[in-house]
Coordinates of C-alpha atoms (C1' of nucleotides) in Angstrom, one line a residue:
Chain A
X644 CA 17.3 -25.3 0.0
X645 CA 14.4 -26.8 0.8
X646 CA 11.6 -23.4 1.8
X647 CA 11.1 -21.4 -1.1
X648 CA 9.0 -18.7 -1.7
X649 CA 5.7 -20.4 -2.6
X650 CA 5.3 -21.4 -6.6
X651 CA 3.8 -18.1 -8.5
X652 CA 4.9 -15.3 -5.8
X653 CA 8.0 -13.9 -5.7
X654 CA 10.8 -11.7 -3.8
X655 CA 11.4 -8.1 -4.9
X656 CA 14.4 -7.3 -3.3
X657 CA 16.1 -3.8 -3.3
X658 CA 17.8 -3.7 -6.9
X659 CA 14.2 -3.9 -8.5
X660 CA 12.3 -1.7 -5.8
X661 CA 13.1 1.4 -7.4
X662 CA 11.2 1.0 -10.5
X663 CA 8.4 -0.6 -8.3
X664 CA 8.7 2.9 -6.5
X665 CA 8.7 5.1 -10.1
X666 CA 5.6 3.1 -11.2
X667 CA 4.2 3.5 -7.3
X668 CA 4.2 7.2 -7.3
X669 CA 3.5 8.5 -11.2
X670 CA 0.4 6.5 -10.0
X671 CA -0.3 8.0 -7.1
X672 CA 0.8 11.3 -8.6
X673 CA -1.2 11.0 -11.9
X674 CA -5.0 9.6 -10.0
X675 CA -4.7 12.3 -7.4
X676 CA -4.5 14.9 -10.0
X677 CA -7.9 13.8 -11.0
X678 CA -9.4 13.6 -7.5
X679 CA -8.9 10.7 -6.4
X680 CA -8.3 9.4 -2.8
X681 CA -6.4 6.1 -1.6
X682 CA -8.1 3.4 0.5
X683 CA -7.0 0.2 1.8
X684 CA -9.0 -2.9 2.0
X685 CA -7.9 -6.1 4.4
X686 CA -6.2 -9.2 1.9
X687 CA -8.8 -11.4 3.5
X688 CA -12.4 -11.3 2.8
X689 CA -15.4 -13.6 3.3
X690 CA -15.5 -16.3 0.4
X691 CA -19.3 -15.1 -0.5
X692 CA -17.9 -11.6 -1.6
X693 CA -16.7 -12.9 -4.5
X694 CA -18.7 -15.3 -5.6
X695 CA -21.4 -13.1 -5.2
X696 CA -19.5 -10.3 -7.4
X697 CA -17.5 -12.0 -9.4
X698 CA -20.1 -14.4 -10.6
X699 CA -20.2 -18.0 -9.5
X700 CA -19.6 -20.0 -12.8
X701 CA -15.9 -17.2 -13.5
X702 CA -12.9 -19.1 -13.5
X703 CA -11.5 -16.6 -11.0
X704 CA -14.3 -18.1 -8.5
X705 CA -14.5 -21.8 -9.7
X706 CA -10.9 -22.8 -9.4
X707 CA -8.4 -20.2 -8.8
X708 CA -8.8 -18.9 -5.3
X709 CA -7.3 -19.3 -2.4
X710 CA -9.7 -20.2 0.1
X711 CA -9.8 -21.7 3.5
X712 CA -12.2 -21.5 6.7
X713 CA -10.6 -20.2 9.0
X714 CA -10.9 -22.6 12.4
X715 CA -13.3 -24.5 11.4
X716 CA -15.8 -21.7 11.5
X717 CA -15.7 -19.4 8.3
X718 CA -15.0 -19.4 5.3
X719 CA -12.1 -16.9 4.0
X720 CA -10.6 -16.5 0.8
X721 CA -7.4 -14.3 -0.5
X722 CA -8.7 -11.8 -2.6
X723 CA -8.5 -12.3 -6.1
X724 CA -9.4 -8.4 -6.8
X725 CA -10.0 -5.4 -6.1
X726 CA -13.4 -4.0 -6.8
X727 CA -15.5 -6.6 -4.6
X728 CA -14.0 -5.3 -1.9
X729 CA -14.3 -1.6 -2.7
X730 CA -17.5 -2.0 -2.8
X731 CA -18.5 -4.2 0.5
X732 CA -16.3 -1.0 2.0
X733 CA -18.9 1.7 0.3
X734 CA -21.5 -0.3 1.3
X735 CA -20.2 -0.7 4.7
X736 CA -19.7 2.7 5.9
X737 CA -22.6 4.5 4.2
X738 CA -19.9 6.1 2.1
X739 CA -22.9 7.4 -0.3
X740 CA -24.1 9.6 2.6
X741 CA -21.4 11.8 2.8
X742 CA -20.4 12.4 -0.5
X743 CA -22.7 12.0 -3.7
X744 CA -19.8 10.7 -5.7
X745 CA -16.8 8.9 -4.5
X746 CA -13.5 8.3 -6.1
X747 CA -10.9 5.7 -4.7
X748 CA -7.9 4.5 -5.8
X749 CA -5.8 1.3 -4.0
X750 CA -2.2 -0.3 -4.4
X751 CA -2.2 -3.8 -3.5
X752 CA -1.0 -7.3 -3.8
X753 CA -4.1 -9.9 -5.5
X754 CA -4.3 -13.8 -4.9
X755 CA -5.1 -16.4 -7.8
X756 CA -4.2 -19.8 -8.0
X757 CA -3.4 -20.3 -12.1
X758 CA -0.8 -21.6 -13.5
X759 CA 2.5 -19.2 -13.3
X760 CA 3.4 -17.6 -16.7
X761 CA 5.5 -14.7 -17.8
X762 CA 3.5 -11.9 -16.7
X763 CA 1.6 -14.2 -14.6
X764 CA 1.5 -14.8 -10.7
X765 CA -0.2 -16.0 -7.7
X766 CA 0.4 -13.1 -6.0
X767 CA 0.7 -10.1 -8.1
X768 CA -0.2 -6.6 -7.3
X769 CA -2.5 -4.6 -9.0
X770 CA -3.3 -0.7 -8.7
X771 CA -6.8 0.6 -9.7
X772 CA -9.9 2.9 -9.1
X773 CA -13.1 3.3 -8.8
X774 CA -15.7 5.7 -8.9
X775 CA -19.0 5.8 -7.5
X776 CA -21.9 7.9 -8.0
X777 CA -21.5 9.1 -11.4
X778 CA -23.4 7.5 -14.3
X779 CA -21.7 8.7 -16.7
X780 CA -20.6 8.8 -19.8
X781 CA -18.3 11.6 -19.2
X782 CA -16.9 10.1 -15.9
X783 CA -16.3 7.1 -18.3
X784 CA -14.4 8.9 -20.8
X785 CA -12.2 10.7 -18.6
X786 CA -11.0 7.7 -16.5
X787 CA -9.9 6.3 -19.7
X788 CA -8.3 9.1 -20.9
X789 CA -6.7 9.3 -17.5
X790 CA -5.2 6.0 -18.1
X791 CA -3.9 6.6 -21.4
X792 CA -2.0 9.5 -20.5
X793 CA -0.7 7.9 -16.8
X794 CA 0.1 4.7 -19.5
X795 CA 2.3 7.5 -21.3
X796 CA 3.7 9.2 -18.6
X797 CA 5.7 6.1 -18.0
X798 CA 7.1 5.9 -21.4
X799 CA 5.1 2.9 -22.8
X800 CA 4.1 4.1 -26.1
X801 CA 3.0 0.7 -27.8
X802 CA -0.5 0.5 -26.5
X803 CA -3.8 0.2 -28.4
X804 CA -7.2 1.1 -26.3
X805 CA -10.3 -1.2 -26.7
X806 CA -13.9 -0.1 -25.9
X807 CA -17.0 -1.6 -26.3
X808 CA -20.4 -1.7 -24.6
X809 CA -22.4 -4.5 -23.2
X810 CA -25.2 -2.9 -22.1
X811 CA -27.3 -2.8 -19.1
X812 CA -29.6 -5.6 -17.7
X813 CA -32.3 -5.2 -20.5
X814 CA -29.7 -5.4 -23.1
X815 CA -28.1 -8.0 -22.1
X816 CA -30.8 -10.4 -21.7
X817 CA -32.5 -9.5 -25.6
X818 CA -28.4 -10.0 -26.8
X819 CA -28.4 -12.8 -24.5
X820 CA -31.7 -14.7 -26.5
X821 CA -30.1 -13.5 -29.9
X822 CA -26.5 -15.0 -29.6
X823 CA -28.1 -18.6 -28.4
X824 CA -30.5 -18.6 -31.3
X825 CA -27.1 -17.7 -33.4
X826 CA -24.6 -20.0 -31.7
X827 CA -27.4 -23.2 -31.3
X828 CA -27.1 -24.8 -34.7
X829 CA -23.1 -24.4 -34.2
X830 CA -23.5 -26.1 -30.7
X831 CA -22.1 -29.1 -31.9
X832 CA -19.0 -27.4 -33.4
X833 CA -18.0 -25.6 -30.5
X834 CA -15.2 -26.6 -27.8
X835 CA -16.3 -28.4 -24.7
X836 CA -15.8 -25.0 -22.7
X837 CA -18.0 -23.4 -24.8
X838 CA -20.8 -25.4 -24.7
X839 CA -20.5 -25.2 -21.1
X840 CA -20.5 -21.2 -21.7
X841 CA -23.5 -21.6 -24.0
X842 CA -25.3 -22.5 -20.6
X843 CA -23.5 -20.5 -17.4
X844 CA -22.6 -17.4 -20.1
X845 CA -22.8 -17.5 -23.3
X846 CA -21.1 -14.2 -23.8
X847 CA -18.0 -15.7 -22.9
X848 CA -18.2 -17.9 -26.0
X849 CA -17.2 -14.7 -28.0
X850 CA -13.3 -14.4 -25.9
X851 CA -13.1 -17.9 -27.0
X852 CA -9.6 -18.4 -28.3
X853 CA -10.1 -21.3 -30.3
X854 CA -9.8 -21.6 -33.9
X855 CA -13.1 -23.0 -34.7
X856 CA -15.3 -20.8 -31.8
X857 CA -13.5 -17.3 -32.8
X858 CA -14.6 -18.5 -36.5
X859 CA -18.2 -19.1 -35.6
X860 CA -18.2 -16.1 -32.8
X861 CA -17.1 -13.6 -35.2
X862 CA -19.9 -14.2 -37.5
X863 CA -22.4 -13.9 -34.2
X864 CA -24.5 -10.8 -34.6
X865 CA -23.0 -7.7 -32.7
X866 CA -24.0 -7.0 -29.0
X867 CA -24.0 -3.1 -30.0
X868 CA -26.7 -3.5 -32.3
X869 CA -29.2 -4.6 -29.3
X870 CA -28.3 -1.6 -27.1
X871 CA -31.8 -0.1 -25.6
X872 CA -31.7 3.1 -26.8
X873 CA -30.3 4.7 -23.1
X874 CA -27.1 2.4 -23.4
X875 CA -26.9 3.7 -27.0
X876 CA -26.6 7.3 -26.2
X877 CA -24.6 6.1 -22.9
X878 CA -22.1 4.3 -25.6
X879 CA -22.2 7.2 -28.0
X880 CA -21.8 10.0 -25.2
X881 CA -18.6 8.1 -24.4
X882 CA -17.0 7.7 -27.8
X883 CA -18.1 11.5 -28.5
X884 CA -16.2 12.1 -25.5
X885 CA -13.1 10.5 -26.3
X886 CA -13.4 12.2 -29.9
X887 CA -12.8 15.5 -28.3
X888 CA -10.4 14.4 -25.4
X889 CA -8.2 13.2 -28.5
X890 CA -7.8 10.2 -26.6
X891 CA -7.2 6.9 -29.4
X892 CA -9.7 4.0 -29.3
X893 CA -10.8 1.3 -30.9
X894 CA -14.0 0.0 -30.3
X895 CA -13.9 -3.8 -30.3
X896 CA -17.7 -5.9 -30.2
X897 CA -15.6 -9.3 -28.7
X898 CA -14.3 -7.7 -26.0
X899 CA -16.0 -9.3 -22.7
X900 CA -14.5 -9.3 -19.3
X901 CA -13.9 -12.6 -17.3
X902 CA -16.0 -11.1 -14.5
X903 CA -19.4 -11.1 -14.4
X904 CA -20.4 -7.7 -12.9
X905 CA -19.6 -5.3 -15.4
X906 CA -22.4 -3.4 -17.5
X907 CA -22.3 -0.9 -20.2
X908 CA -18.8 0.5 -20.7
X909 CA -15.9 -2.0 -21.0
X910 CA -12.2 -1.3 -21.7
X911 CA -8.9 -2.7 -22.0
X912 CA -5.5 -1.3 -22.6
X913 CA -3.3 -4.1 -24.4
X914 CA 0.4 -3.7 -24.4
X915 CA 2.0 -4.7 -28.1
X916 CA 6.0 -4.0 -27.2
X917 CA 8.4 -6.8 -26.8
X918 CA 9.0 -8.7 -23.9
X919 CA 5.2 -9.2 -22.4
X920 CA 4.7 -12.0 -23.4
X921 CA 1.1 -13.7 -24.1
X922 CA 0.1 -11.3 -21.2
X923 CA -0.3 -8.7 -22.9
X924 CA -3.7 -7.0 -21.1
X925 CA -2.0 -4.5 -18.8
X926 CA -5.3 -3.1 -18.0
X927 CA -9.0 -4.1 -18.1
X928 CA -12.1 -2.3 -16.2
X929 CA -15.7 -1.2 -17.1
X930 CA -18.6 0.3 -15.7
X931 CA -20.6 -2.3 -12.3
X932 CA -23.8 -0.3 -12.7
X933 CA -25.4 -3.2 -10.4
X934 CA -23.2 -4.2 -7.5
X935 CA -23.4 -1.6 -4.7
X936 CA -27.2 -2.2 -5.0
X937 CA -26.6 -6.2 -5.1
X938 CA -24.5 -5.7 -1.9
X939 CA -27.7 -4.2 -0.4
X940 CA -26.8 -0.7 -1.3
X941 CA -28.3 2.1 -2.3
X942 CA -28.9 1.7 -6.3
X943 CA -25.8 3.6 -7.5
X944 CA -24.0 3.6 -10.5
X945 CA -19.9 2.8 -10.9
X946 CA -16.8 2.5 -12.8
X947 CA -13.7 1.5 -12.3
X948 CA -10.4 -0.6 -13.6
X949 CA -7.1 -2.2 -12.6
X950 CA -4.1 -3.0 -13.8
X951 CA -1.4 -5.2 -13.5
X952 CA 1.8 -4.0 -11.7
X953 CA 3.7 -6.3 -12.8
X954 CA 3.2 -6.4 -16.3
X955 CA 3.3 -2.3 -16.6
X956 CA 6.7 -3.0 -15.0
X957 CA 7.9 -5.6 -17.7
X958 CA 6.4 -2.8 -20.4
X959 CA 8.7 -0.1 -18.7
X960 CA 12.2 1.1 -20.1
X961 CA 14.5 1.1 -18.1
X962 CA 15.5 4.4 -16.1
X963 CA 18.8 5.1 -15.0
X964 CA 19.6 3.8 -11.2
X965 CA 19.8 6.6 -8.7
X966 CA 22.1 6.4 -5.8
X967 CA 20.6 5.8 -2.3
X968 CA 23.6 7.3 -0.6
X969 CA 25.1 10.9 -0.7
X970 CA 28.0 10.6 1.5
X971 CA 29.8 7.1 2.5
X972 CA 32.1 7.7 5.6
X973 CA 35.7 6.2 5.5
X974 CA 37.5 5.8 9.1
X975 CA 40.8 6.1 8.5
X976 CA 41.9 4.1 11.5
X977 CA 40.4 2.0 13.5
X978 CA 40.8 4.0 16.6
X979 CA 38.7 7.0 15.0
X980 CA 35.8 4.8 13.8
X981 CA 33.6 5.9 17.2
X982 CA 34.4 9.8 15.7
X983 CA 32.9 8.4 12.6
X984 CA 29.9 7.2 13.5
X985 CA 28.8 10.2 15.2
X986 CA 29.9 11.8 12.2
X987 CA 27.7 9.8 10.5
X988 CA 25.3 11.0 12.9
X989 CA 25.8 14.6 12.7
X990 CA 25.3 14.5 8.6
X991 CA 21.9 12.4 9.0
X992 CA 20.6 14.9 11.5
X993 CA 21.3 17.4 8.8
X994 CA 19.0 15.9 6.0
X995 CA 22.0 13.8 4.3
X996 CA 21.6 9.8 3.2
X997 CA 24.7 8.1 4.9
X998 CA 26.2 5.1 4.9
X999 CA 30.1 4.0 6.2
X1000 CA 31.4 0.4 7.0
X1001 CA 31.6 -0.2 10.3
X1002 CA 33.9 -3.0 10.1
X1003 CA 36.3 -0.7 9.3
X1004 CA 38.9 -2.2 6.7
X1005 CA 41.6 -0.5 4.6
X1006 CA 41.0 2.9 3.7
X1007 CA 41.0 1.4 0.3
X1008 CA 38.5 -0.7 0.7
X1009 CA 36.0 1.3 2.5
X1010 CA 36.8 4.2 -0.9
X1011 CA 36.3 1.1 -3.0
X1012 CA 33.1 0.4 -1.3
X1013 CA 31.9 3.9 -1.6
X1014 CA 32.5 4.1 -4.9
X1015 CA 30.6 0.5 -5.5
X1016 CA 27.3 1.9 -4.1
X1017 CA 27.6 4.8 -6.2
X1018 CA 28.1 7.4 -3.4
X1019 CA 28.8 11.1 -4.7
X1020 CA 30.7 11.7 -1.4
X1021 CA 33.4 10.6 0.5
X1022 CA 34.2 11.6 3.9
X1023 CA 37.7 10.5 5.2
X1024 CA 38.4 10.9 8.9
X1025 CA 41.5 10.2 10.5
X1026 CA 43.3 10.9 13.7
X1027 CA 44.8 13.9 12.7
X1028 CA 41.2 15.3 10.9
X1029 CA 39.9 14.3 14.5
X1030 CA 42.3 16.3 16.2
X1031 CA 42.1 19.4 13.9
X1032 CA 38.1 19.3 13.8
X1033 CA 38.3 19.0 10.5
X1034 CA 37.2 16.1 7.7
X1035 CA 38.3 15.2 4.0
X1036 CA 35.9 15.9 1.6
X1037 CA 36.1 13.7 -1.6
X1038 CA 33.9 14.3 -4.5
X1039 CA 33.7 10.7 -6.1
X1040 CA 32.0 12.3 -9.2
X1041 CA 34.6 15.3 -10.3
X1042 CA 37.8 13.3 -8.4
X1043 CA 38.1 16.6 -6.3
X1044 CA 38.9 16.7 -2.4
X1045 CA 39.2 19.6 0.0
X1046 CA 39.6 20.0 3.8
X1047 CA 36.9 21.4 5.6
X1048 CA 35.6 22.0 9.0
X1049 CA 33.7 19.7 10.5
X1050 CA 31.2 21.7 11.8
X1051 CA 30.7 23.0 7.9
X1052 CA 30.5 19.2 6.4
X1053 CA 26.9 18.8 5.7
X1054 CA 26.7 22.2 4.8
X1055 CA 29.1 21.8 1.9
X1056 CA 28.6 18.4 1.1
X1057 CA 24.8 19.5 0.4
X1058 CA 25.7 22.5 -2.0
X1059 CA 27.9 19.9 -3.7
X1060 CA 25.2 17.5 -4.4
X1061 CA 22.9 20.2 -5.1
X1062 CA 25.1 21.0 -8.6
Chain B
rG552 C1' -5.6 -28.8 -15.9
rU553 C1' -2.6 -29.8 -20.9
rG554 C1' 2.0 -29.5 -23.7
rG555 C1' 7.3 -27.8 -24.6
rG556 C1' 12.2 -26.1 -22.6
rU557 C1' 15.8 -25.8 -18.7
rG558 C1' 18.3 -27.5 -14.0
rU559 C1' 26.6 -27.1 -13.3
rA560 C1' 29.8 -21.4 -8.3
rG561 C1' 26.1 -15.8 -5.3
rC562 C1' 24.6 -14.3 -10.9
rU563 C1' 25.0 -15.4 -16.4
rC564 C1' 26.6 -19.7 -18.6
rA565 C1' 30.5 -23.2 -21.1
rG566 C1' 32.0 -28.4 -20.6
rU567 C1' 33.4 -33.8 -20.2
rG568 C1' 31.9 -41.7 -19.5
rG569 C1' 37.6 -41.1 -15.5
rU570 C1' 34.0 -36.6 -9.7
rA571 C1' 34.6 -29.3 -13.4
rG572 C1' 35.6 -24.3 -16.0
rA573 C1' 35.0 -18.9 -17.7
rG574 C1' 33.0 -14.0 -17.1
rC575 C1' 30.7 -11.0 -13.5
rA576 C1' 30.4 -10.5 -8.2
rC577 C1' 33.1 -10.9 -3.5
rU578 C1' 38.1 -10.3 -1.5
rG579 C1' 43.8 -9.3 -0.7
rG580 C1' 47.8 -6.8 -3.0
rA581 C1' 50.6 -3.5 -6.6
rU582 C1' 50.1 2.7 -3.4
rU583 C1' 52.8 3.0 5.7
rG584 C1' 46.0 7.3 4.7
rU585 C1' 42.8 7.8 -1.1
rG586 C1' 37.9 4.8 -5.4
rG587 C1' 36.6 3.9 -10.6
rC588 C1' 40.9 1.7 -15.3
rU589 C1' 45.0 -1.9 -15.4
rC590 C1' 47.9 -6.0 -13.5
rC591 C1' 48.9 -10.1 -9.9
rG592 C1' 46.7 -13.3 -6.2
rG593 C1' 42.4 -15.8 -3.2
rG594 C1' 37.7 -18.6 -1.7
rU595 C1' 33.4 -21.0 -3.1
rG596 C1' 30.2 -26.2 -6.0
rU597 C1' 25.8 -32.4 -2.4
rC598 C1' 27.2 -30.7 -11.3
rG599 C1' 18.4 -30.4 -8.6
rC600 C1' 17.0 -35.2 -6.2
rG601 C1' 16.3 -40.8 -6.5
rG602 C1' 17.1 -45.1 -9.1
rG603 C1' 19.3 -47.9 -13.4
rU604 C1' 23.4 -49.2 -17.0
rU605 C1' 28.9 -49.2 -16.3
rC606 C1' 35.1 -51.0 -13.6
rA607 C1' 33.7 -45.7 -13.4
rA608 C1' 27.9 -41.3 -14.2
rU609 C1' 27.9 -34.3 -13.6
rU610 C1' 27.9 -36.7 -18.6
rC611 C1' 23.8 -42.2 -21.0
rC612 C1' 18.6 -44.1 -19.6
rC613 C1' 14.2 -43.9 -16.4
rG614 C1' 11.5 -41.5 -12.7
rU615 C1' 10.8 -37.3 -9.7
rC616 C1' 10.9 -32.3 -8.1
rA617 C1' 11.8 -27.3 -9.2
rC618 C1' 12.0 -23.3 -12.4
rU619 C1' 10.4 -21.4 -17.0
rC620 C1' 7.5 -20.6 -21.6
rA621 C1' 3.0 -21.6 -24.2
rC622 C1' -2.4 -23.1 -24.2
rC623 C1' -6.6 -21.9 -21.0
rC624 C1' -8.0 -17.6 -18.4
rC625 C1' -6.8 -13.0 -16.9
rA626 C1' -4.2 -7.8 -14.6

RNA sequence: GUGGGUGUAGCUCAGUGGUAGAGCACUGGAUUGUGGCUCCGGGUGUCGCGGGUUCAAUUCCCGUCACUCACCCCA
């Protein structure tokens, strides 16, 4: 056929949604427990959101977004995250006024244009929160902790935790000097990309995933050992933290984030089970300490992550399927399929999931049917059931049947499928 | 953007220089109104697309597109 779904975004149809669902609400379930409270941003937002936030010289901004100016007027783009936008919406709406610390959480499908991979799309859907207000470090340490035990919850066990810090402003412009004078007499020796970095960020040099760079950044001095002495005990309050949360962590000096507004605390949960892939970062988020105030806000600190849906999903056993029917309705003749339906009728009014084939068919195969979809219930009506107000009730499951009234079906039908 | 792999039935895949198969799924029957198991039967394919070689190409060659995996980067 020739109109596909577009390269890097997929279909999920019902047979996946389930698990999409499980994942969905242990989400929900877990980050209200801790407060927090669900918001929903438009998919479209002016282009200068993110390159103002997510830095102008990020891949995310240089070449993977989808942008497009919108009738020859302005400039849109498909938002490539989530935290940009929960921030122009604090901004927006004086949230800070009402409340002196704010915690949102949002469900919602991201744009980037990369390359597809396993665990990789254009459009992908990502789940994270955000708190504002709070400066931390305990705020810091229980969101991670929340994460690790939501992480859990779903039966992923093969994680490992990775912290580090990368300071505030002050810090990062003293590492900043330190690192060139370390990386400039390597210059030469580093990838084309990284030269580039040594100029736009040269923190990025230390993610570098080549051979030679990882060589020459792991010998580069350690961005912990130029905290200021406040992002010290910021650092320190957050690993003391964790210590007595029992909460495992490893706290990892390379670990530097894609996006250019995070300060201080950064984490990432990494997925190690089989069948991820090279995708393996199911998580990643850090303390913005800077935005709201660079949006024109008032100066206030935040922290926040996201993950990917997708990839929790591929680091998910699998749970046994439920049935999305309790009682499948089998006319036994064509001439009582009317009687059926309102039948039908009658059981969803009282609270039951329903289904029948109204095409009718052989009594066999409307049984067959019911059995296919995995109903517990079958519900056979005939002429003479019709006639005596009465309907025969099959359990699928125990290969029982009994005659009952009609007017008692979906009372015993429910008891049944209470057992 | 760079490299590798794969394109055959709705799905998972086998196969052959003489235009094609299995399992699953779907469906009918064995039981005039009773499912799952078993048995018997049924339908379905531009063999991704274009070109070349050949008497003949789904098969060999070239190109192309799609999907996929890895790199890069990230969730």
């Amino acid at each position: 056929m020739s109109l596909r779904a577009v390269k890097g975004m997929k279909d999920i149809l019902p047979d996946e949604i389930s698990k999409w669902h499980r994942l969905e609400n242990a989400f929900r379930t877990r980050v209200e427990g801790y407060g927090f409270r669900e918001v929903r941003f438009p998919i479209l937002e002016p282009t200068a959101l993110f390159v103002r936030s997510i830095g102008e010289t990020t891949d995310i901004v240089e070449k993977e977004m989808y942008t497009f100016t919108d009738r020859g007027e302005k400039s849109l783009t498909l938002r490539p995250e989530g935290t940009a936008s929960s921030v122009r919406a604090y901004v927006q709406h004086s949230v800070q006024a009402r409340e002196p610390v704010t915690k949102w959480y949002y469900i919602g499908p991201m744009y980037r244009r990369e390359r597809p991979a396993k665990g990789r799309f254009r459009q992908f859907y990502q789940a994270g929160i955000e708190v504002f207000g709070d400066p931390g470090p305990y705020v810091d340490a229980e969101v991670i902790d929340m994460v690790v035990g939501f992480i859990a919850s779903l039966g992923i066990s093969d994680v490992e935790v990775l912290v580090n810090s990368i300071g505030g402003p002050e810090t990062r412009e003293s590492y900043r000097d330190a690192l060139l004078g370390y990386l400039t007499p390597y210059r030469a020796e580093l990838c084309p990309d990284c030269q580039r970095r040594m100029d736009a960020n040269p923190l990025r040099v230390l993610d570098c995933k080549v051979p030679r760079c990882s060589e020459i950044a792991a010998g580069a001095p350690s961005i912990l050992k130029h905290l200021t002495d406040e992002d010290r005990a910021h650092f320190d309050g957050l690993q003391e933290t964790l210590t007595i949360l029992g909460t495992p962590y490893r706290v990892d000096g390379s670990l530097v984030r894609g996006l250019d507004y995070y300060s201080r605390t950064l984490f990432e949960v990494l997925g190690k089970g089989e069948g991820l892939g090279a995708q393996n970062a199911l998580l990643g988020g850090g303390r913005y300490d800077q935005m709201v105030r660079s949006f024109d806000g008032p100066d206030t600190p935040a922290i926040g992550f996201a993950m990917g849906l997708e990839r929790l999903l591929m680091a998910m056993p699998e749970a046994d399927t439920e049935s999305h029917v309790d009682v499948f309705i089998v006319a036994a003749q064509a001439s009582v399929r009317g009687q059926a339906t309102l039948l039908g009728r009658e059981l969803r009014d009282a609270g039951l999931r329903v289904e029948s084939d109204l095409r009718g068919g052989s009594l066999k195969s409307q049984l067959r049917r019911a059995d296919k979809i995995d109903a517990r219930i079958a519900m056979i009506l005939g002429e003479s059931e019709v006639e005596e107000g009465v309907v025969q009730l099959k359990d699928l499951k125990n290969k029982t049947q009994e005659q009952v009234p009609r007017t008692d079906a979906a009372a015993r039908a429910k008891s049944l499928l209470s057992d």
